[in-house]
PDB file of C-alpha atoms in Angstrom:
ATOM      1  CA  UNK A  22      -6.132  91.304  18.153  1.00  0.00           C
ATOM      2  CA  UNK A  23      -4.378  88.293  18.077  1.00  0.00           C
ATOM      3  CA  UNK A  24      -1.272  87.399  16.175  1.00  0.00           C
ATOM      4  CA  UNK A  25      -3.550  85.066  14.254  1.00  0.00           C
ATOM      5  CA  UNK A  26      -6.353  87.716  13.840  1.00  0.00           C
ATOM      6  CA  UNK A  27      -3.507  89.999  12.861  1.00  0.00           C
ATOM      7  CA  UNK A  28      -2.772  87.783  10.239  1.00  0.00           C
ATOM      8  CA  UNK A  29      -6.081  87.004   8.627  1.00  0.00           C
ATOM      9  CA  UNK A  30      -7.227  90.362   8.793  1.00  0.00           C
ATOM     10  CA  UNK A  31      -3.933  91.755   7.038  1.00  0.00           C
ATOM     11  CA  UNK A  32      -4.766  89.150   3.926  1.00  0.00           C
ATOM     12  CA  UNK A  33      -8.496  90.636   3.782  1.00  0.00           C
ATOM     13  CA  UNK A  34      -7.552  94.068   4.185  1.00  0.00           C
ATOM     14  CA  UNK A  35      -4.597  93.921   1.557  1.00  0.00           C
ATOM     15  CA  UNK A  36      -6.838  91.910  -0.867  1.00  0.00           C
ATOM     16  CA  UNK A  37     -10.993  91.534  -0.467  1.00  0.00           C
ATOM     17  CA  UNK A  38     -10.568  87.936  -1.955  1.00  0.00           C
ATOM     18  CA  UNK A  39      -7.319  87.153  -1.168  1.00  0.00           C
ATOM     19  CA  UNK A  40      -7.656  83.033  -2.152  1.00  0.00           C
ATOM     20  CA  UNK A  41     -10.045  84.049  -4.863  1.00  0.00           C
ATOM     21  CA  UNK A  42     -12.847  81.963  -3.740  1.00  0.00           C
ATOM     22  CA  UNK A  43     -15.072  83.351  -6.260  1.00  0.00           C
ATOM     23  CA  UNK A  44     -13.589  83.665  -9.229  1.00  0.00           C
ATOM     24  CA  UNK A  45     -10.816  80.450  -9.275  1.00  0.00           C
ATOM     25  CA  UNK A  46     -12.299  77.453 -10.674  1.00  0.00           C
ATOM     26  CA  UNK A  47     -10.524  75.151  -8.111  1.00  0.00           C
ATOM     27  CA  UNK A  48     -12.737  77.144  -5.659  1.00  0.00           C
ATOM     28  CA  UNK A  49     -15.943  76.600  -7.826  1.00  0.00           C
ATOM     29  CA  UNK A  50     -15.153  72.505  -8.121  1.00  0.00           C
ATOM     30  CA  UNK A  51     -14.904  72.395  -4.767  1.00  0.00           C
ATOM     31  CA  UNK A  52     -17.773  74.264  -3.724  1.00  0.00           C
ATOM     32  CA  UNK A  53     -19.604  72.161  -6.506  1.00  0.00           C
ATOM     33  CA  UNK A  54     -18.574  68.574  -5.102  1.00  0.00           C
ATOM     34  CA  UNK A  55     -19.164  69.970  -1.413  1.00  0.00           C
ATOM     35  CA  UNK A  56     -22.572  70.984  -1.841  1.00  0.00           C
ATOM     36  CA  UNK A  57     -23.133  67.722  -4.069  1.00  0.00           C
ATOM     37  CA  UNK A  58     -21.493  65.707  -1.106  1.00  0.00           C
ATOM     38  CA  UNK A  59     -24.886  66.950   1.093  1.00  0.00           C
ATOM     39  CA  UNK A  60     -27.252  64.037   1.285  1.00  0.00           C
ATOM     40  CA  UNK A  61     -29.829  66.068   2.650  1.00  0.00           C
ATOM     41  CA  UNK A  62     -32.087  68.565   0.140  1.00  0.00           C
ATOM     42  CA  UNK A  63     -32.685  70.866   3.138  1.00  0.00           C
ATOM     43  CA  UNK A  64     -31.481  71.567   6.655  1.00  0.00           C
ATOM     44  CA  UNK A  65     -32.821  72.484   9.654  1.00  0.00           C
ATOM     45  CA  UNK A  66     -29.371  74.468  10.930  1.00  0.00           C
ATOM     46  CA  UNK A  67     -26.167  74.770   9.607  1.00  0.00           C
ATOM     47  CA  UNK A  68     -22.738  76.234  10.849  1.00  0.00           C
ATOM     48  CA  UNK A  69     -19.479  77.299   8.930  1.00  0.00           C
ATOM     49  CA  UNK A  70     -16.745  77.792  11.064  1.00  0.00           C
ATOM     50  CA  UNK A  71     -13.742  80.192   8.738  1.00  0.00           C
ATOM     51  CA  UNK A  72     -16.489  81.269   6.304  1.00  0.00           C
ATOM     52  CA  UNK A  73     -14.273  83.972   4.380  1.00  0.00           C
ATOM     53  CA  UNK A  74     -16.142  86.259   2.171  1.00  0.00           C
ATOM     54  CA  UNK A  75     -19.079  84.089   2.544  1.00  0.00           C
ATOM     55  CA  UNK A  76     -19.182  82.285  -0.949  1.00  0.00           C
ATOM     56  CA  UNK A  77     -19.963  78.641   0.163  1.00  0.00           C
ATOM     57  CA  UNK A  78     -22.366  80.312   2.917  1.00  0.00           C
ATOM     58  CA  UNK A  79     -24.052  81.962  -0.211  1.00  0.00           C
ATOM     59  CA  UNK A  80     -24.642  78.053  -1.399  1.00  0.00           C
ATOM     60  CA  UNK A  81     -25.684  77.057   1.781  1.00  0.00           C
ATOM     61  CA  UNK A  82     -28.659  79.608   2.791  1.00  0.00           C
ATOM     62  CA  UNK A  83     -31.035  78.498   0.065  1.00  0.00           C
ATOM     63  CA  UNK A  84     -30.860  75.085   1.539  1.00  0.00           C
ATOM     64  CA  UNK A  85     -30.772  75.568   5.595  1.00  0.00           C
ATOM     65  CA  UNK A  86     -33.421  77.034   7.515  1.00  0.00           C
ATOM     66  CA  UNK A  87     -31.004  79.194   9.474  1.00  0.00           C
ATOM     67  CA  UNK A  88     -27.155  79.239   8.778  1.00  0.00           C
ATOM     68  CA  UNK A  89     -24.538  80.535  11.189  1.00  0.00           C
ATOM     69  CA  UNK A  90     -21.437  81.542   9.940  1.00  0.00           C
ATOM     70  CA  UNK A  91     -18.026  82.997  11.682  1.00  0.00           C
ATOM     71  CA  UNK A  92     -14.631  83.763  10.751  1.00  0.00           C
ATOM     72  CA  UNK A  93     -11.401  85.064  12.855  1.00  0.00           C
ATOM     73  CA  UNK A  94     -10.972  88.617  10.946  1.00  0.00           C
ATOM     74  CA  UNK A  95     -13.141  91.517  11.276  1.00  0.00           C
ATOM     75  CA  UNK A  96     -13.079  92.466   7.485  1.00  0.00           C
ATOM     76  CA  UNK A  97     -14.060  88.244   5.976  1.00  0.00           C
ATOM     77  CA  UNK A  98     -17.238  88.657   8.570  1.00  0.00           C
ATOM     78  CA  UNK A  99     -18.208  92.526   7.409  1.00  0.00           C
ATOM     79  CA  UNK A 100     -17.786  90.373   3.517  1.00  0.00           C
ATOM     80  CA  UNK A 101     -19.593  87.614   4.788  1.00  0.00           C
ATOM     81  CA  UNK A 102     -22.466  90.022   5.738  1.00  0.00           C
ATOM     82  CA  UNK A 103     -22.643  91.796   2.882  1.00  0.00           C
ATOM     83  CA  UNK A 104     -22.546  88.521   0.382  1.00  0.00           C
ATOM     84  CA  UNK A 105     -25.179  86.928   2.361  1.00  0.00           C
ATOM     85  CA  UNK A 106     -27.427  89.904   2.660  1.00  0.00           C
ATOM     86  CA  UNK A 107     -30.202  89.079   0.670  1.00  0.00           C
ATOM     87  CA  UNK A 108     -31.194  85.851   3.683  1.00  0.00           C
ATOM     88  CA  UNK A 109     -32.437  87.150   6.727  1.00  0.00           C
ATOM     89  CA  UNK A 110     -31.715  83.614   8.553  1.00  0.00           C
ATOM     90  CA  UNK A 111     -27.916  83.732   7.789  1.00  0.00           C
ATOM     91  CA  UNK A 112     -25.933  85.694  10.659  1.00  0.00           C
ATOM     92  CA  UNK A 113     -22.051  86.375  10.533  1.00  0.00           C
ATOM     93  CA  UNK A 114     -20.203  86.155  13.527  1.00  0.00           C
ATOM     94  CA  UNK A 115     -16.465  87.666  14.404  1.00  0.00           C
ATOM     95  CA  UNK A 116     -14.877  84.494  15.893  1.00  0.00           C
ATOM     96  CA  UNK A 117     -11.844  83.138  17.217  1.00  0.00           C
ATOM     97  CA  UNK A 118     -12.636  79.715  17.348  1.00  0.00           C
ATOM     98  CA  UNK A 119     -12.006  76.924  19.127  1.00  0.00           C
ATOM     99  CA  UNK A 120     -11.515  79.724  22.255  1.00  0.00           C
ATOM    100  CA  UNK A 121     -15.289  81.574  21.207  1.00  0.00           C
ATOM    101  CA  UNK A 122     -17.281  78.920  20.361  1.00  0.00           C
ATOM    102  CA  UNK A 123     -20.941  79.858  19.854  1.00  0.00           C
ATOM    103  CA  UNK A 124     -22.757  79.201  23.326  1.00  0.00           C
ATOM    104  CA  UNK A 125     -25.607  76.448  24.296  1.00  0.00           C
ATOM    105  CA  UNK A 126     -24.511  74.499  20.338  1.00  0.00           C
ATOM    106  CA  UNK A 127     -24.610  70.888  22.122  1.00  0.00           C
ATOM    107  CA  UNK A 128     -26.266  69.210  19.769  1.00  0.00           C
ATOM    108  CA  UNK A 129     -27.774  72.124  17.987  1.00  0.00           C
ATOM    109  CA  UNK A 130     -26.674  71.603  13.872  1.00  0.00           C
ATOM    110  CA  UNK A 131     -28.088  69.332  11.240  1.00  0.00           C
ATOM    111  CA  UNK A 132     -24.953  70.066   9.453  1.00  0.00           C
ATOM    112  CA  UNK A 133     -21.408  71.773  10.428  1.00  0.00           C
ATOM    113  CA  UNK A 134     -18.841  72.107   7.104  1.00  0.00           C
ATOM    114  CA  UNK A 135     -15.641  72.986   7.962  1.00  0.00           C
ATOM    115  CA  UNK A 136     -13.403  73.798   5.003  1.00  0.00           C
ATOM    116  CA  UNK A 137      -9.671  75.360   4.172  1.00  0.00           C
ATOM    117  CA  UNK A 138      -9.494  76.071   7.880  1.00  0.00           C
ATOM    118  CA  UNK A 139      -8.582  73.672  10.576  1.00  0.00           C
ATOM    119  CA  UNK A 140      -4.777  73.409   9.333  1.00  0.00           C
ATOM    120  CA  UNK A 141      -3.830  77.319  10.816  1.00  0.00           C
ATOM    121  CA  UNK A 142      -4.987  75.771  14.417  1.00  0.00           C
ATOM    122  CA  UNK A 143      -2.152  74.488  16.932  1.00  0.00           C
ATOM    123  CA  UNK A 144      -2.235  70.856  17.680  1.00  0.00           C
ATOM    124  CA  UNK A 145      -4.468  71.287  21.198  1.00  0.00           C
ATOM    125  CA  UNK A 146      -6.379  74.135  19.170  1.00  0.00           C
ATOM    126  CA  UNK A 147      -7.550  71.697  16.832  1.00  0.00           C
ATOM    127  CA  UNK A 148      -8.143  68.702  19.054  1.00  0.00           C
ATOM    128  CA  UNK A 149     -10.271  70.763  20.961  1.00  0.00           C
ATOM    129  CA  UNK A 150     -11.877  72.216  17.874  1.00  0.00           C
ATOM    130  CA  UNK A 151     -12.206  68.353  16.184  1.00  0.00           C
ATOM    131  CA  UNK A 152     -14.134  67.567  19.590  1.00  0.00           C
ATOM    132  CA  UNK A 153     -16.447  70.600  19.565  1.00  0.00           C
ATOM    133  CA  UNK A 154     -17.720  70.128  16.302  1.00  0.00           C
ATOM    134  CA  UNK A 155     -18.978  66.646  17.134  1.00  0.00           C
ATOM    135  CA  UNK A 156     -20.408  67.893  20.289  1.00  0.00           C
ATOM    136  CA  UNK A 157     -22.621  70.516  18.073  1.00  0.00           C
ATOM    137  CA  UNK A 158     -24.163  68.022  15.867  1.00  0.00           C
ATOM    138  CA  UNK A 159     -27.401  66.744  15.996  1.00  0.00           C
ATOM    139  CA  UNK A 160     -28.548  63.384  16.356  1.00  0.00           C
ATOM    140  CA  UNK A 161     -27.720  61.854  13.032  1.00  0.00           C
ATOM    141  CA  UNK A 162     -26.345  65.543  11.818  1.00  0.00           C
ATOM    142  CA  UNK A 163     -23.932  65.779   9.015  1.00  0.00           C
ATOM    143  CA  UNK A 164     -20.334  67.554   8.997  1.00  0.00           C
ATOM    144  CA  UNK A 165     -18.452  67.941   5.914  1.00  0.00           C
ATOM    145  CA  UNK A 166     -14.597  68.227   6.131  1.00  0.00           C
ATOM    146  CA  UNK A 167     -12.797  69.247   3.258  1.00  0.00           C
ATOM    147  CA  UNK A 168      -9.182  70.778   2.751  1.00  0.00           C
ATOM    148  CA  UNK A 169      -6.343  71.376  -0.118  1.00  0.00           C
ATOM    149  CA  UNK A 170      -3.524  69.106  -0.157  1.00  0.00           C
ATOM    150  CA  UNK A 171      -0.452  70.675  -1.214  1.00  0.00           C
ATOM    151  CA  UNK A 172       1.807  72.244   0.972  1.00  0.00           C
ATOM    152  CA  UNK A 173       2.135  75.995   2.489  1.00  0.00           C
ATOM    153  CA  UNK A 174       3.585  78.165   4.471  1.00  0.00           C
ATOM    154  CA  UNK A 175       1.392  78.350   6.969  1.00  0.00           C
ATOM    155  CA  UNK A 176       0.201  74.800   7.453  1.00  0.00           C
ATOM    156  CA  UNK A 177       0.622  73.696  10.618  1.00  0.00           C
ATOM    157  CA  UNK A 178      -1.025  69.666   9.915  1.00  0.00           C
ATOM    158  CA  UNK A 179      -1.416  68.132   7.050  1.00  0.00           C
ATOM    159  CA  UNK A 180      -5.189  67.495   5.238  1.00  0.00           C
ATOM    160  CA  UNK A 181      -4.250  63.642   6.303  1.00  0.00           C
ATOM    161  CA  UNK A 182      -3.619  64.334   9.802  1.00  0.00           C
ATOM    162  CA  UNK A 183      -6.648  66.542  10.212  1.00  0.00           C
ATOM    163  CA  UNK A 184      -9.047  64.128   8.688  1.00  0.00           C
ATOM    164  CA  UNK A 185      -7.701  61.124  10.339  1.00  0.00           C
ATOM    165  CA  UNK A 186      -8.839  63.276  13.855  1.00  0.00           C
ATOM    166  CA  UNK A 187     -11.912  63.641  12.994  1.00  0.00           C
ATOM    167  CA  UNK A 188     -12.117  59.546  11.885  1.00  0.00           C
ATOM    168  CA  UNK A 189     -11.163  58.669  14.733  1.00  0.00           C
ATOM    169  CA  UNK A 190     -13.948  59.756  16.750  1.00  0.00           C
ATOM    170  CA  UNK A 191     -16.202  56.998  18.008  1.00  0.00           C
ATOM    171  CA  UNK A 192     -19.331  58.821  17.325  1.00  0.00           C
ATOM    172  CA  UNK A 193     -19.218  59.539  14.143  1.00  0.00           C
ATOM    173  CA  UNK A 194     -19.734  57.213  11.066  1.00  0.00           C
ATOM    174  CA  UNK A 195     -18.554  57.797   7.372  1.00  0.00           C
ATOM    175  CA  UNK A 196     -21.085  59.300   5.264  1.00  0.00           C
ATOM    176  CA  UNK A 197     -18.191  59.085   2.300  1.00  0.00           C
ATOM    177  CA  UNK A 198     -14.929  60.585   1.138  1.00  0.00           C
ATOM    178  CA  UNK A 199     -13.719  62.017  -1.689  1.00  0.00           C
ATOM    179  CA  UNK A 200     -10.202  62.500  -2.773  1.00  0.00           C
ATOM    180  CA  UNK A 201      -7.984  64.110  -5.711  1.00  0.00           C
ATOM    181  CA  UNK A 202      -4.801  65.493  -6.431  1.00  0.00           C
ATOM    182  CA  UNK A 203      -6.068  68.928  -5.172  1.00  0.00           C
ATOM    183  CA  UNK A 204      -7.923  68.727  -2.036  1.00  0.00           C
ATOM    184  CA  UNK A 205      -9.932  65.831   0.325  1.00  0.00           C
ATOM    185  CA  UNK A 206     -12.951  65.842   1.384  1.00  0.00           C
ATOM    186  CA  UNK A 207     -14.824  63.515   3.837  1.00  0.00           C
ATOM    187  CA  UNK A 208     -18.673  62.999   5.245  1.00  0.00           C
ATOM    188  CA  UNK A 209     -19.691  61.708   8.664  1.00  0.00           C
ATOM    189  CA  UNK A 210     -22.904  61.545  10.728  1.00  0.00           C
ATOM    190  CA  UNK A 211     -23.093  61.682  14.112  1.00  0.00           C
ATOM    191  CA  UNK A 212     -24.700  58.489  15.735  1.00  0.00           C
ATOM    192  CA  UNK A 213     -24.142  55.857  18.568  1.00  0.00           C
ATOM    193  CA  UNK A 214     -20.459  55.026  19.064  1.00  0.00           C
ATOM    194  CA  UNK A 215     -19.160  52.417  16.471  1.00  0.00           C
ATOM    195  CA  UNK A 216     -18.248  48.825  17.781  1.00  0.00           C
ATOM    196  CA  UNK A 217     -15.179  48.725  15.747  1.00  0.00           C
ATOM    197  CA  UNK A 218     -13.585  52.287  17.000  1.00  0.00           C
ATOM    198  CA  UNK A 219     -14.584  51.227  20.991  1.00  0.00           C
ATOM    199  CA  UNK A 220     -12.722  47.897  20.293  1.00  0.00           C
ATOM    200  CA  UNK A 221      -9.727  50.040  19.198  1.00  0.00           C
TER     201      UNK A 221
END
């Protein structure tokens, strides 16, 4: 393993839910405004990069045709699977991301959400990461960003920095944005590059 997959496997094996995802109601608001932050009713594909125990891929099945999930440690995926058992079109992958990427995604998701996740990646980890996730969206697909605010430990950016990355890529437009003391969240779609950002 890596030192990173170390890590997040030590949290899951010491505790099965060790941010509470399921039972915190911070956790459940989010998840709430997330899934209300979708514009479409139903998706043709969806991915969720750092998918934990699986709770917000739980939300997401009944309304994709086919979800793909991943996360970096062995026991969040063997979760994942087992809280997303009941939908044969969700699958739960074991990876380190940006590195493992799922193959032949160019333009392959209607919608990518990334959430609580792209602040543990170094800075040319998460460029790289930023860029991928554009590169996997359909034509006019959706990706949802959100992260907490606060400070920790193990931040390496801030929810600011990481956002403004993904802003300030020409080919995606702002769907909308979201923002309290807690945690941001921001919508794009993916579309022809925007006159403003190729002028900047």
């Amino acid at each position: 393993m890596s030192a990173r997959q170390d890590y997040f496997e030590q949290l899951y094996q010491d505790r099965a839910d060790p941010w509470q995802v399921r039972s915190s109601w911070y956790e459940q608001r989010k998840r709430a405004v997330l899934l209300a932050a979708l514009r479409q009713e139903s998706y043709r594909s969806a991915f969720e990069p750092g998918c934990g125990t699986g709770e917000l891929t739980a939300a997401l099945a009944p309304r994709c045709a086919s979800v793909l999930a991943c996360d970096i440690a062995p026991r969040a995926v063997a979760l994942a699977s087992a809280r997303t058992a009941a939908w044969p079109h969700v699958q739960v992958q074991a990876l380190s991301l940006p590195a493992q990427w799922p193959a032949s995604t160019r333009d392959a998701y209607d919608l990518i959400v990334v959430s609580e996740l792209a602040y543990y990646l170094e800075a040319a980890d998460l460029a790289r990461f930023v860029r991928l996730c554009v590169a996997s969206l359909a034509p006019a697909g959706e990706l949802v960003v959100c992260h907490w605010r606060h400070d920790f430990h193990d931040r390496l950016h801030s929810t600011d920095t990481i956002h403004a990355a993904y802003d300030g890529q020409p080919t995606l437009a702002r769907l909308g944005r979201h923002e309290d003391p807690d945690f941001l969240l921001q919508a794009w779609r993916r579309g022809p590059a925007c006159p403003a950002k190729e002028a900047a």
